[in-house]
Short mmCIF file of C-alpha atoms in Angstrom, two decimals:
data_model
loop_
_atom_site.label_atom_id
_atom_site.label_comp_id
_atom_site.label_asym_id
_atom_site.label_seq_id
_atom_site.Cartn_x
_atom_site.Cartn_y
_atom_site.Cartn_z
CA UNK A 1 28.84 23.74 197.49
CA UNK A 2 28.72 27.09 198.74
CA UNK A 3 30.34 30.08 196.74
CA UNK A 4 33.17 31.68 198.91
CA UNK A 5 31.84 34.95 200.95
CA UNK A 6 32.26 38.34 199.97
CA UNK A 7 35.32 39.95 201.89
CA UNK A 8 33.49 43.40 201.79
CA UNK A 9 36.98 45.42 202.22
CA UNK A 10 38.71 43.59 199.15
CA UNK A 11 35.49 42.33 196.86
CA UNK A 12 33.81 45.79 196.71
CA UNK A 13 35.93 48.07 194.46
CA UNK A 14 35.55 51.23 192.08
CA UNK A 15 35.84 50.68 188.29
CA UNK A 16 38.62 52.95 188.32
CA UNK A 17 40.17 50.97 190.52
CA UNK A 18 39.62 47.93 188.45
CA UNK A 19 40.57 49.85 185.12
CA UNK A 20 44.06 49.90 186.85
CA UNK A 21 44.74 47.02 187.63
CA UNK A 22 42.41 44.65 185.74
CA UNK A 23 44.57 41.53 185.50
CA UNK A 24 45.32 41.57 188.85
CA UNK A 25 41.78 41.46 190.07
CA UNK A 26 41.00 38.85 187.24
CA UNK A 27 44.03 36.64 189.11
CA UNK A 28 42.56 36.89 192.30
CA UNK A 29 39.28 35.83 190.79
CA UNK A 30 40.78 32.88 189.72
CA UNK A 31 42.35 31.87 192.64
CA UNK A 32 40.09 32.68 195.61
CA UNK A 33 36.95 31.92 193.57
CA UNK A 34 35.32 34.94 195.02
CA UNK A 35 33.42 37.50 193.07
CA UNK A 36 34.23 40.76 192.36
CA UNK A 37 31.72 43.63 192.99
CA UNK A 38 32.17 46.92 190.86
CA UNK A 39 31.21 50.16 192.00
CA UNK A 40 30.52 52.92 189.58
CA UNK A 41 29.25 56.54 191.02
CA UNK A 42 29.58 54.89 194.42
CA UNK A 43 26.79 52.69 193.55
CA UNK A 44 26.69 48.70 192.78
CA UNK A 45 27.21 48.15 188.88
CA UNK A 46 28.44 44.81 187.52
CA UNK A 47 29.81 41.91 190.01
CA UNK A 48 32.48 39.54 188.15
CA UNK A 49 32.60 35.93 188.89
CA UNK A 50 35.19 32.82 187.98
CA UNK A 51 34.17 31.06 185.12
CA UNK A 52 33.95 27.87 186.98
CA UNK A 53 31.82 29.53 189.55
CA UNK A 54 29.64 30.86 187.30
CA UNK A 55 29.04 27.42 185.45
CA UNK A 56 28.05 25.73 188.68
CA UNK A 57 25.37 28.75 190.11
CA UNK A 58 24.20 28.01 186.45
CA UNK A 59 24.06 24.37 186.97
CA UNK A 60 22.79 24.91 190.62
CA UNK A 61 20.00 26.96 189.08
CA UNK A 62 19.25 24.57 186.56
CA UNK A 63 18.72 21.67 189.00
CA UNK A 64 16.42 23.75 191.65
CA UNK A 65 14.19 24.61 188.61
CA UNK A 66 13.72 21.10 187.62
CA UNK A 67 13.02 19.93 191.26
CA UNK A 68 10.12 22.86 191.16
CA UNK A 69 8.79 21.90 188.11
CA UNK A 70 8.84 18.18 189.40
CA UNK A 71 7.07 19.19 192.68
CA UNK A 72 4.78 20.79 190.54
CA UNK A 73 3.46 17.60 188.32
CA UNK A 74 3.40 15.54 191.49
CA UNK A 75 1.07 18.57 192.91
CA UNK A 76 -1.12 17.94 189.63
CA UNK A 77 -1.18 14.27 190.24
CA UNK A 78 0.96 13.93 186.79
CA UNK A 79 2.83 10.73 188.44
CA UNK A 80 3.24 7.45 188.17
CA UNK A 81 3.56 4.09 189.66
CA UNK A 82 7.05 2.67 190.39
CA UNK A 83 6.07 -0.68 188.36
CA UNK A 84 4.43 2.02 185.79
CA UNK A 85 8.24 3.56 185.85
CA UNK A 86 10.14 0.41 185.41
CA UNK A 87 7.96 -0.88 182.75
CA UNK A 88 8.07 2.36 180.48
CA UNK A 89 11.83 2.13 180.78
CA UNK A 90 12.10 -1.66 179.81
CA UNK A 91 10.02 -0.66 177.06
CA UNK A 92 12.17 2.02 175.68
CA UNK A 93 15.13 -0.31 176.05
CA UNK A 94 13.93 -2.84 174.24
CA UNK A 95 13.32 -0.57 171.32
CA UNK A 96 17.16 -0.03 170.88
CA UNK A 97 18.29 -3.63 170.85
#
């Protein structure tokens, strides 16, 4: 589940560059499903990702703050039982019969 590595000699470009040929670089976004870094004033400005890449860093993100948060409540002693679990579940199932 790793996102591909940056190819420093092709990922790294000016904006000019980019201005140029725009669709080009989108294409190869696409397809190699590595990002794009932009360069403005021969500094770092703006990195462009795949769509689908971007969704899954999101979801990726999403899922490592959850697992904090959980770690968290089990640090505060908010837990509960494994019988506790089960029953609170039959419970709520039984409401939507």
């Amino acid at each position: 589940m790793n996102t591909a590595r940056i190819e420093i000699d092709q990922d790294i470009q000016p904006l000019s560059e980019f201005r140029k040929h725009a669709a080009d670089f989108i294409d190869r976004i696409k397809k190699q499903k590595r990002p794009l870094i932009l360069t403005q004033h021969g500094k770092s400005a703006a990195v462009l990702v795949d769509v689908s890449e971007y969704q899954r860093m999101i979801d990726k993100i999403d899922l490592m703050e959850e697992l904090i948060e959980a770690e968290r409540q089990i640090a505060r002693g908010e837990v509960v039982s494994h019988d506790e679990a089960k029953k609170r579940i039959i419970n709520n199932l039984s409401k939507w019969k």
